[in-house]
PDB file of C-alpha atoms in Angstrom:
ATOM      1  CA  MET U   1     -41.191   8.595   1.629  1.00 40.00           C
ATOM      2  CA  PRO U   2     -38.255  10.885   1.200  1.00 39.00           C
ATOM      3  CA  PRO U   3     -35.978  10.700  -2.306  1.00 41.00           C
ATOM      4  CA  THR U   4     -33.328   8.283  -2.387  1.00 37.00           C
ATOM      5  CA  GLN U   5     -30.334  10.387  -2.704  1.00 38.00           C
ATOM      6  CA  THR U   6     -28.017   9.031  -5.354  1.00 42.00           C
ATOM      7  CA  ALA U   7     -24.955   7.584  -4.178  1.00 45.00           C
ATOM      8  CA  PRO U   8     -21.672   9.911  -6.858  1.00 59.00           C
ATOM      9  CA  GLU U   9     -19.898   8.012  -9.148  1.00 82.00           C
ATOM     10  CA  PRO U  10     -16.286   7.032  -8.101  1.00 91.00           C
ATOM     11  CA  GLU U  11     -13.676   9.304  -9.066  1.00 92.00           C
ATOM     12  CA  PRO U  12     -11.966   7.916 -12.745  1.00 93.00           C
ATOM     13  CA  VAL U  13      -8.595   6.094 -12.472  1.00 94.00           C
ATOM     14  CA  SER U  14      -6.074   8.440 -13.263  1.00 92.00           C
ATOM     15  CA  ALA U  15      -2.409   7.412 -13.297  1.00 92.00           C
ATOM     16  CA  ASP U  16      -1.540  11.203 -12.615  1.00 91.00           C
ATOM     17  CA  PRO U  17      -2.525  12.407  -9.553  1.00 88.00           C
ATOM     18  CA  PRO U  18      -5.092  15.016  -8.269  1.00 81.00           C
ATOM     19  CA  SER U  19      -4.019  18.248  -6.968  1.00 70.00           C
ATOM     20  CA  ARG U  20      -5.802  18.119  -3.483  1.00 64.00           C
ATOM     21  CA  THR U  21      -3.191  16.707  -1.231  1.00 62.00           C
ATOM     22  CA  GLY U  22      -2.977  20.267   0.684  1.00 71.00           C
ATOM     23  CA  ARG U  23      -0.732  21.312   3.643  1.00 81.00           C
ATOM     24  CA  THR U  24       2.702  18.703   3.614  1.00 84.00           C
ATOM     25  CA  LEU U  25       1.723  16.170   6.480  1.00 82.00           C
ATOM     26  CA  LEU U  26       4.356  13.617   5.850  1.00 85.00           C
ATOM     27  CA  THR U  27       7.339  13.329   2.731  1.00 90.00           C
ATOM     28  CA  GLN U  28       8.895   9.877   2.302  1.00 94.00           C
ATOM     29  CA  SER U  29       9.869   7.745  -0.815  1.00 95.00           C
ATOM     30  CA  TRP U  30       8.793   4.192  -1.270  1.00 97.00           C
ATOM     31  CA  LEU U  31      11.569   2.076  -3.069  1.00 98.00           C
ATOM     32  CA  ASP U  32      12.069  -1.306  -5.091  1.00 98.00           C
ATOM     33  CA  LEU U  33       8.304  -2.062  -4.722  1.00 98.00           C
ATOM     34  CA  ALA U  34       7.146  -5.457  -5.612  1.00 98.00           C
ATOM     35  CA  PHE U  35       3.131  -5.640  -6.303  1.00 98.00           C
ATOM     36  CA  LEU U  36       1.615  -8.980  -5.765  1.00 98.00           C
ATOM     37  CA  HIS U  37      -2.400  -9.323  -6.036  1.00 98.00           C
ATOM     38  CA  TRP U  38      -4.961 -11.777  -6.080  1.00 97.00           C
ATOM     39  CA  PRO U  39      -8.723 -11.232  -6.933  1.00 97.00           C
ATOM     40  CA  VAL U  40     -11.441 -11.527  -4.161  1.00 96.00           C
ATOM     41  CA  GLU U  41     -15.210 -11.248  -3.713  1.00 95.00           C
ATOM     42  CA  PRO U  42     -16.035  -8.117  -2.674  1.00 96.00           C
ATOM     43  CA  ALA U  43     -18.638  -9.532   0.143  1.00 96.00           C
ATOM     44  CA  GLU U  44     -15.671 -11.095   1.468  1.00 95.00           C
ATOM     45  CA  VAL U  45     -13.532  -7.678   2.097  1.00 96.00           C
ATOM     46  CA  ALA U  46     -16.497  -5.395   2.778  1.00 96.00           C
ATOM     47  CA  PRO U  47     -16.747  -6.432   6.945  1.00 96.00           C
ATOM     48  CA  LEU U  48     -13.049  -5.301   6.733  1.00 97.00           C
ATOM     49  CA  LEU U  49     -13.353  -1.756   5.565  1.00 96.00           C
ATOM     50  CA  PRO U  50     -14.033   1.203   7.786  1.00 94.00           C
ATOM     51  CA  ALA U  51     -17.205   2.855   8.414  1.00 92.00           C
ATOM     52  CA  GLY U  52     -17.908   5.303   4.845  1.00 91.00           C
ATOM     53  CA  THR U  53     -16.420   2.959   2.401  1.00 95.00           C
ATOM     54  CA  VAL U  54     -16.995  -0.275   0.248  1.00 96.00           C
ATOM     55  CA  PRO U  55     -14.945  -2.593  -1.709  1.00 97.00           C
ATOM     56  CA  ASP U  56     -13.647  -0.530  -5.061  1.00 97.00           C
ATOM     57  CA  THR U  57     -14.250  -2.822  -7.818  1.00 96.00           C
ATOM     58  CA  LEU U  58     -13.187  -3.338 -11.682  1.00 96.00           C
ATOM     59  CA  ASP U  59     -15.390  -5.420 -13.604  1.00 95.00           C
ATOM     60  CA  GLY U  60     -17.490  -6.501 -10.492  1.00 94.00           C
ATOM     61  CA  VAL U  61     -13.977  -8.075  -9.020  1.00 96.00           C
ATOM     62  CA  THR U  62     -11.919  -6.784  -6.107  1.00 97.00           C
ATOM     63  CA  TYR U  63      -8.157  -7.478  -4.908  1.00 98.00           C
ATOM     64  CA  VAL U  64      -6.084  -7.999  -1.813  1.00 97.00           C
ATOM     65  CA  GLY U  65      -2.461  -6.965  -2.322  1.00 98.00           C
ATOM     66  CA  LEU U  66       0.831  -7.718  -1.034  1.00 98.00           C
ATOM     67  CA  VAL U  67       3.221  -5.334  -1.574  1.00 98.00           C
ATOM     68  CA  ALA U  68       6.756  -5.456  -0.200  1.00 98.00           C
ATOM     69  CA  PHE U  69       8.990  -2.150  -0.645  1.00 98.00           C
ATOM     70  CA  ARG U  70      11.666   0.227   1.251  1.00 97.00           C
ATOM     71  CA  MET U  71      10.524   3.149   3.205  1.00 95.00           C
ATOM     72  CA  HIS U  72      12.819   5.375   2.992  1.00 93.00           C
ATOM     73  CA  ARG U  73      13.455   8.830   4.874  1.00 87.00           C
ATOM     74  CA  VAL U  74      10.281   9.487   5.987  1.00 88.00           C
ATOM     75  CA  GLY U  75       9.874  13.018   7.502  1.00 76.00           C
ATOM     76  CA  TRP U  76       7.324  15.047   8.724  1.00 73.00           C
ATOM     77  CA  PHE U  77       6.206  18.544   7.097  1.00 72.00           C
ATOM     78  CA  ARG U  78       8.710  19.477   5.034  1.00 70.00           C
ATOM     79  CA  LEU U  79      11.668  18.572   7.119  1.00 68.00           C
ATOM     80  CA  PRO U  80      14.428  16.584   6.101  1.00 69.00           C
ATOM     81  CA  GLY U  81      13.850  12.642   6.329  1.00 65.00           C
ATOM     82  CA  LEU U  82      15.495  10.879   8.937  1.00 70.00           C
ATOM     83  CA  PRO U  83      17.785   8.441   7.229  1.00 74.00           C
ATOM     84  CA  TYR U  84      17.815   5.649   9.954  1.00 63.00           C
ATOM     85  CA  LEU U  85      14.253   5.496  11.861  1.00 76.00           C
ATOM     86  CA  GLY U  86      12.496   6.703   8.596  1.00 84.00           C
ATOM     87  CA  SER U  87      14.378   4.082   6.598  1.00 92.00           C
ATOM     88  CA  PHE U  88      13.456   0.182   6.755  1.00 95.00           C
ATOM     89  CA  PRO U  89      11.868  -2.130   4.527  1.00 97.00           C
ATOM     90  CA  GLU U  90       8.184  -3.066   4.807  1.00 97.00           C
ATOM     91  CA  THR U  91       5.416  -5.130   3.590  1.00 98.00           C
ATOM     92  CA  ASN U  92       1.845  -4.568   3.564  1.00 97.00           C
ATOM     93  CA  VAL U  93      -1.394  -6.013   2.749  1.00 98.00           C
ATOM     94  CA  ARG U  94      -3.721  -3.772   1.626  1.00 98.00           C
ATOM     95  CA  LEU U  95      -7.829  -3.902   0.084  1.00 98.00           C
ATOM     96  CA  TYR U  96      -9.338  -1.198  -2.618  1.00 98.00           C
ATOM     97  CA  SER U  97     -11.987   1.187  -1.278  1.00 97.00           C
ATOM     98  CA  VAL U  98     -14.271   3.835  -2.506  1.00 96.00           C
ATOM     99  CA  ASP U  99     -16.115   6.318  -0.196  1.00 94.00           C
ATOM    100  CA  ALA U 100     -19.207   8.235   0.241  1.00 91.00           C
ATOM    101  CA  HIS U 101     -17.257  11.421  -1.686  1.00 92.00           C
ATOM    102  CA  GLY U 102     -16.616   9.073  -4.904  1.00 93.00           C
ATOM    103  CA  ARG U 103     -12.723   8.702  -3.757  1.00 94.00           C
ATOM    104  CA  ARG U 104     -10.366   6.042  -4.370  1.00 96.00           C
ATOM    105  CA  GLY U 105      -8.376   4.653  -2.332  1.00 96.00           C
ATOM    106  CA  VAL U 106      -6.793   1.515  -0.285  1.00 98.00           C
ATOM    107  CA  VAL U 107      -7.452   0.115   3.372  1.00 98.00           C
ATOM    108  CA  PHE U 108      -4.171  -1.302   5.118  1.00 97.00           C
ATOM    109  CA  ARG U 109      -5.310  -4.418   6.859  1.00 97.00           C
ATOM    110  CA  SER U 110      -1.339  -4.629   8.011  1.00 97.00           C
ATOM    111  CA  LEU U 111       1.951  -2.998   7.825  1.00 97.00           C
ATOM    112  CA  ASP U 112       4.819  -4.923   8.549  1.00 97.00           C
ATOM    113  CA  ALA U 113       8.031  -2.755   9.546  1.00 96.00           C
ATOM    114  CA  SER U 114      11.005  -3.398  10.777  1.00 95.00           C
ATOM    115  CA  ARG U 115      11.793  -0.469  12.966  1.00 92.00           C
ATOM    116  CA  LEU U 116       9.581  -0.473  16.419  1.00 92.00           C
ATOM    117  CA  VAL U 117       9.961   3.598  16.707  1.00 88.00           C
ATOM    118  CA  PRO U 118       7.579   4.152  13.836  1.00 84.00           C
ATOM    119  CA  VAL U 119       5.509   1.284  14.350  1.00 92.00           C
ATOM    120  CA  ALA U 120       4.853   2.605  17.504  1.00 89.00           C
ATOM    121  CA  VAL U 121       3.877   6.035  15.792  1.00 85.00           C
ATOM    122  CA  GLY U 122       1.888   4.538  13.109  1.00 83.00           C
ATOM    123  CA  ARG U 123      -0.705   2.837  15.700  1.00 87.00           C
ATOM    124  CA  TRP U 124      -0.668   5.863  18.305  1.00 80.00           C
ATOM    125  CA  ALA U 125      -0.994   8.689  16.448  1.00 76.00           C
ATOM    126  CA  PHE U 126      -2.861   7.263  12.793  1.00 76.00           C
ATOM    127  CA  ARG U 127      -4.494   4.069  14.092  1.00 83.00           C
ATOM    128  CA  ILE U 128      -2.800   2.854  11.340  1.00 89.00           C
ATOM    129  CA  PRO U 129      -2.124  -1.332  12.157  1.00 94.00           C
ATOM    130  CA  TYR U 130       1.294  -1.379  11.888  1.00 95.00           C
ATOM    131  CA  VAL U 131       3.623  -4.218  13.457  1.00 96.00           C
ATOM    132  CA  TRP U 132       7.130  -4.807  14.146  1.00 96.00           C
ATOM    133  CA  SER U 133       8.934  -7.806  12.122  1.00 97.00           C
ATOM    134  CA  ARG U 134      12.160  -8.488  11.305  1.00 97.00           C
ATOM    135  CA  MET U 135      12.338  -7.621   7.528  1.00 97.00           C
ATOM    136  CA  SER U 136      15.217  -7.724   4.991  1.00 97.00           C
ATOM    137  CA  VAL U 137      15.776  -6.760   1.704  1.00 98.00           C
ATOM    138  CA  ARG U 138      18.381  -8.668  -1.016  1.00 98.00           C
ATOM    139  CA  TYR U 139      19.146  -8.199  -4.385  1.00 97.00           C
ATOM    140  CA  ASP U 140      21.324 -10.365  -6.871  1.00 97.00           C
ATOM    141  CA  GLY U 141      21.337  -9.387 -10.703  1.00 97.00           C
ATOM    142  CA  THR U 142      17.593  -9.149 -11.458  1.00 97.00           C
ATOM    143  CA  THR U 143      16.127 -10.535  -8.491  1.00 98.00           C
ATOM    144  CA  VAL U 144      14.767  -9.477  -5.379  1.00 98.00           C
ATOM    145  CA  ALA U 145      14.158 -10.953  -2.447  1.00 98.00           C
ATOM    146  CA  TYR U 146      11.706  -9.860   0.594  1.00 98.00           C
ATOM    147  CA  GLU U 147      11.420 -11.427   3.732  1.00 98.00           C
ATOM    148  CA  SER U 148       9.797 -10.758   7.458  1.00 97.00           C
ATOM    149  CA  SER U 149       8.928 -12.489  10.507  1.00 97.00           C
ATOM    150  CA  ARG U 150       6.455 -11.245  13.137  1.00 96.00           C
ATOM    151  CA  ARG U 151       7.466  -9.673  16.392  1.00 94.00           C
ATOM    152  CA  TRP U 152       5.114  -7.674  17.688  1.00 91.00           C
ATOM    153  CA  PRO U 153       2.409  -7.677  18.413  1.00 90.00           C
ATOM    154  CA  GLY U 154       1.712 -10.384  16.495  1.00 79.00           C
ATOM    155  CA  PRO U 155       0.080 -12.976  15.394  1.00 88.00           C
ATOM    156  CA  ARG U 156       3.766 -13.924  16.317  1.00 85.00           C
ATOM    157  CA  GLY U 157       4.607 -16.596  13.676  1.00 87.00           C
ATOM    158  CA  ALA U 158       3.335 -14.365  10.842  1.00 96.00           C
ATOM    159  CA  ARG U 159       5.823 -14.581   7.885  1.00 96.00           C
ATOM    160  CA  SER U 160       6.747 -13.995   4.096  1.00 97.00           C
ATOM    161  CA  ALA U 161       9.079 -14.736   1.612  1.00 98.00           C
ATOM    162  CA  ILE U 162       9.072 -13.309  -1.300  1.00 98.00           C
ATOM    163  CA  ALA U 163      11.003 -13.080  -4.753  1.00 98.00           C
ATOM    164  CA  VAL U 164      10.555 -11.631  -7.811  1.00 98.00           C
ATOM    165  CA  GLU U 165      12.526 -11.324 -11.056  1.00 98.00           C
ATOM    166  CA  VAL U 166      12.332  -7.915 -12.852  1.00 98.00           C
ATOM    167  CA  GLY U 167      11.459  -7.800 -16.189  1.00 98.00           C
ATOM    168  CA  GLU U 168      10.724  -5.125 -19.058  1.00 98.00           C
ATOM    169  CA  PRO U 169       9.429  -1.730 -18.324  1.00 98.00           C
ATOM    170  CA  VAL U 170       5.552  -1.313 -18.839  1.00 98.00           C
ATOM    171  CA  GLU U 171       5.062   1.119 -21.960  1.00 95.00           C
ATOM    172  CA  GLU U 172       1.288   1.402 -21.126  1.00 95.00           C
ATOM    173  CA  PRO U 173      -0.076  -0.426 -18.054  1.00 96.00           C
ATOM    174  CA  THR U 174      -3.703  -2.118 -18.609  1.00 97.00           C
ATOM    175  CA  ALA U 175      -6.724  -0.785 -17.209  1.00 97.00           C
ATOM    176  CA  LEU U 176      -6.015  -3.754 -13.915  1.00 98.00           C
ATOM    177  CA  GLU U 177      -2.402  -2.143 -13.410  1.00 98.00           C
ATOM    178  CA  HIS U 178      -3.980   1.688 -13.321  1.00 97.00           C
ATOM    179  CA  PHE U 179      -6.875   0.004 -10.784  1.00 98.00           C
ATOM    180  CA  LEU U 180      -3.983  -1.761  -8.757  1.00 98.00           C
ATOM    181  CA  THR U 181      -1.268   1.134  -8.470  1.00 97.00           C
ATOM    182  CA  ALA U 182      -2.685   4.235  -9.324  1.00 96.00           C
ATOM    183  CA  ARG U 183      -4.295   4.558  -5.762  1.00 96.00           C
ATOM    184  CA  TRP U 184      -4.001   8.740  -4.746  1.00 95.00           C
ATOM    185  CA  GLY U 185      -5.339   8.071  -0.708  1.00 94.00           C
ATOM    186  CA  MET U 186      -5.865   6.000   2.087  1.00 94.00           C
ATOM    187  CA  HIS U 187      -9.020   5.485   4.029  1.00 95.00           C
ATOM    188  CA  SER U 188      -8.960   4.566   7.777  1.00 93.00           C
ATOM    189  CA  ALA U 189     -10.856   5.607  10.907  1.00 88.00           C
ATOM    190  CA  PHE U 190      -9.829   7.364  13.780  1.00 79.00           C
ATOM    191  CA  ARG U 191     -11.438   7.795  17.107  1.00 78.00           C
ATOM    192  CA  GLY U 192     -14.613   6.178  15.775  1.00 77.00           C
ATOM    193  CA  ARG U 193     -14.597   8.994  12.302  1.00 83.00           C
ATOM    194  CA  PRO U 194     -13.748   8.189   8.875  1.00 87.00           C
ATOM    195  CA  LEU U 195     -10.471   9.070   7.649  1.00 89.00           C
ATOM    196  CA  TYR U 196      -9.100   9.746   4.343  1.00 92.00           C
ATOM    197  CA  LEU U 197      -5.202  11.193   4.084  1.00 91.00           C
ATOM    198  CA  PRO U 198      -4.519  11.861   0.468  1.00 93.00           C
ATOM    199  CA  ASN U 199      -0.958  11.382  -1.067  1.00 94.00           C
ATOM    200  CA  THR U 200       0.802  12.549  -4.719  1.00 94.00           C
ATOM    201  CA  HIS U 201       3.546  11.141  -6.407  1.00 95.00           C
ATOM    202  CA  PRO U 202       5.190  10.771  -9.741  1.00 94.00           C
ATOM    203  CA  ARG U 203       3.640   8.469 -12.060  1.00 95.00           C
ATOM    204  CA  TRP U 204       4.388   4.844 -11.344  1.00 97.00           C
ATOM    205  CA  PRO U 205       7.577   3.476 -13.382  1.00 98.00           C
ATOM    206  CA  LEU U 206       6.523   0.020 -14.038  1.00 98.00           C
ATOM    207  CA  HIS U 207       8.199  -3.009 -14.522  1.00 98.00           C
ATOM    208  CA  ARG U 208       6.871  -6.755 -15.617  1.00 97.00           C
ATOM    209  CA  ALA U 209       7.921  -8.857 -12.987  1.00 98.00           C
ATOM    210  CA  ARG U 210       8.427 -12.758 -12.516  1.00 98.00           C
ATOM    211  CA  LEU U 211       7.000 -14.418  -9.463  1.00 98.00           C
ATOM    212  CA  LEU U 212       9.656 -16.786  -8.330  1.00 98.00           C
ATOM    213  CA  ARG U 213       8.613 -17.677  -4.399  1.00 97.00           C
ATOM    214  CA  CYS U 214       6.016 -16.441  -2.369  1.00 97.00           C
ATOM    215  CA  ASP U 215       5.559 -18.300   1.052  1.00 96.00           C
ATOM    216  CA  GLU U 216       3.449 -16.392   3.216  1.00 96.00           C
ATOM    217  CA  THR U 217       0.990 -16.268   6.216  1.00 96.00           C
ATOM    218  CA  LEU U 218       0.486 -12.423   6.232  1.00 97.00           C
ATOM    219  CA  VAL U 219      -3.015 -12.441   3.978  1.00 96.00           C
ATOM    220  CA  GLU U 220      -4.901 -14.657   6.383  1.00 96.00           C
ATOM    221  CA  ALA U 221      -3.104 -12.741   9.375  1.00 96.00           C
ATOM    222  CA  ALA U 222      -4.841 -10.017   8.200  1.00 96.00           C
ATOM    223  CA  GLY U 223      -8.480 -11.781   8.115  1.00 95.00           C
ATOM    224  CA  LEU U 224      -8.212 -12.797   4.504  1.00 95.00           C
ATOM    225  CA  ARG U 225      -8.638 -16.407   3.343  1.00 91.00           C
ATOM    226  CA  ARG U 226      -5.608 -17.282   2.139  1.00 85.00           C
ATOM    227  CA  PRO U 227      -4.994 -16.612  -1.751  1.00 82.00           C
ATOM    228  CA  LEU U 228      -5.289 -19.957  -4.025  1.00 75.00           C
ATOM    229  CA  GLY U 229      -3.336 -20.165  -7.190  1.00 88.00           C
ATOM    230  CA  GLU U 230      -0.901 -17.883  -8.432  1.00 93.00           C
ATOM    231  CA  PRO U 231      -1.334 -14.102  -8.268  1.00 97.00           C
ATOM    232  CA  VAL U 232      -3.317 -12.134 -11.364  1.00 97.00           C
ATOM    233  CA  SER U 233      -0.700  -9.517 -11.222  1.00 98.00           C
ATOM    234  CA  VAL U 234       2.524  -9.470 -10.390  1.00 98.00           C
ATOM    235  CA  LEU U 235       4.535  -5.905 -11.114  1.00 98.00           C
ATOM    236  CA  TYR U 236       7.990  -4.238  -9.853  1.00 98.00           C
ATOM    237  CA  SER U 237       8.710  -0.473  -9.559  1.00 98.00           C
ATOM    238  CA  PRO U 238      11.970   0.943  -8.311  1.00 98.00           C
ATOM    239  CA  GLY U 239      10.098   3.490  -6.757  1.00 98.00           C
ATOM    240  CA  VAL U 240       8.587   7.128  -6.204  1.00 97.00           C
ATOM    241  CA  PRO U 241       8.978  10.148  -3.814  1.00 95.00           C
ATOM    242  CA  VAL U 242       5.571  10.609  -2.097  1.00 95.00           C
ATOM    243  CA  ARG U 243       4.483  13.503  -0.164  1.00 92.00           C
ATOM    244  CA  PHE U 244       1.074  12.942   2.129  1.00 90.00           C
ATOM    245  CA  GLY U 245      -1.161  15.816   3.152  1.00 86.00           C
ATOM    246  CA  GLY U 246      -3.381  16.473   5.829  1.00 81.00           C
ATOM    247  CA  PRO U 247      -7.301  15.291   5.553  1.00 79.00           C
ATOM    248  CA  PRO U 248      -9.317  17.500   3.592  1.00 75.00           C
ATOM    249  CA  ARG U 249     -12.527  19.226   4.704  1.00 67.00           C
ATOM    250  CA  LEU U 250     -15.544  18.168   2.936  1.00 56.00           C
ATOM    251  CA  PRO U 251     -19.120  18.350   3.232  1.00 44.00           C
ATOM    252  CA  ALA U 252     -20.932  15.710   5.534  1.00 44.00           C
ATOM    253  CA  GLY U 253     -24.082  14.074   4.775  1.00 42.00           C
ATOM    254  CA  VAL U 254     -23.322  11.755   1.743  1.00 40.00           C
ATOM    255  CA  SER U 255     -24.675   8.003   0.789  1.00 42.00           C
ATOM    256  CA  VAL U 256     -21.819   5.494   0.613  1.00 42.00           C
ATOM    257  CA  PRO U 257     -21.672   4.448  -3.093  1.00 43.00           C
ATOM    258  CA  ARG U 258     -22.488   1.130  -3.994  1.00 46.00           C
ATOM    259  CA  PRO U 259     -19.775  -1.443  -5.732  1.00 43.00           C
ATOM    260  CA  ARG U 260     -18.863  -0.925  -9.574  1.00 45.00           C
ATOM    261  CA  SER U 261     -18.015  -3.126 -12.034  1.00 44.00           C
ATOM    262  CA  GLY U 262     -15.940  -1.031 -14.189  1.00 45.00           C
ATOM    263  CA  GLY U 263      25.837  -9.889  -6.166  1.00 46.00           C
ATOM    264  CA  ASP U 264      23.603 -10.837  -3.042  1.00 48.00           C
ATOM    265  CA  ARG U 265      23.178  -7.723  -1.050  1.00 49.00           C
ATOM    266  CA  THR U 266      21.027  -7.397   2.012  1.00 53.00           C
ATOM    267  CA  VAL U 267      19.777  -4.041   2.971  1.00 54.00           C
ATOM    268  CA  ASP U 268      17.921  -3.190   6.574  1.00 54.00           C
ATOM    269  CA  GLY U 269      16.363   0.359   5.108  1.00 48.00           C
ATOM    270  CA  GLU U 270      19.676   2.269   5.307  1.00 48.00           C
ATOM    271  CA  GLY U 271      22.286   3.199   2.068  1.00 49.00           C
ATOM    272  CA  SER U 272      21.280   2.843  -1.280  1.00 53.00           C
ATOM    273  CA  PRO U 273      21.830  -0.753  -2.821  1.00 56.00           C
ATOM    274  CA  PRO U 274      22.091  -1.285  -6.602  1.00 59.00           C
ATOM    275  CA  ARG U 275      18.919  -1.529  -8.393  1.00 68.00           C
ATOM    276  CA  PRO U 276      18.084  -4.447 -10.127  1.00 73.00           C
ATOM    277  CA  GLN U 277      19.079  -3.849 -13.579  1.00 63.00           C
ATOM    278  CA  PRO U 278      16.472  -5.738 -16.261  1.00 61.00           C
TER     279      PRO U 278
END
């Protein structure tokens, strides 16, 4: 019997990006983010991940994330970002993954966005599950509210209404907060093959946040059981500039690792509204 190949250790969780993005494929900024997370059993999400990945875990638990924010000035290569088509609210449902090379990342189950052209490009060019939705982001003092209602391709009526109150800055994130936010790549599949797109950005400026409202059906529409109870982590960030690199070339044939323990204002993507002042 041939010897069993040992799976590589997942890379360390790092608050700072590794230097591996190579040539720039996309530039963008993620602004005014609310991170909501619930624990989930790895066996429940494993069938929802692309081939070549398994659930990434912390102390035997993985998580489902609901992340609402403003995408700002998406641009190709190093060209200036687009002011209208490249700026829009977005809300995504994401899972946490690790691949055969030990690279930690996220898997998007859905990405609601308010601009139809980026939705169509994302679905066609990268096979990313973008959906077109009516969306808004509102600011009132230290409160940020995000709303979405799905248009196409559905399921129609899937929605989210989230409001958070921004609190004090996080001086030293916990192990869980690092695990949920320090993600330096996206796992997906393209034409039947695993796809990994690395990203780089400055260290997250995080704030504690208090959840004021969460009325959503996006998680259930993404193929997961609807979360029960309050999220175990609620964070806010004013945002970071981001750069995505192209898929790196790595040797094939490595086995997949097993899970481990370890004033009210509305915007639709344009302009720079005043940030909440904690």
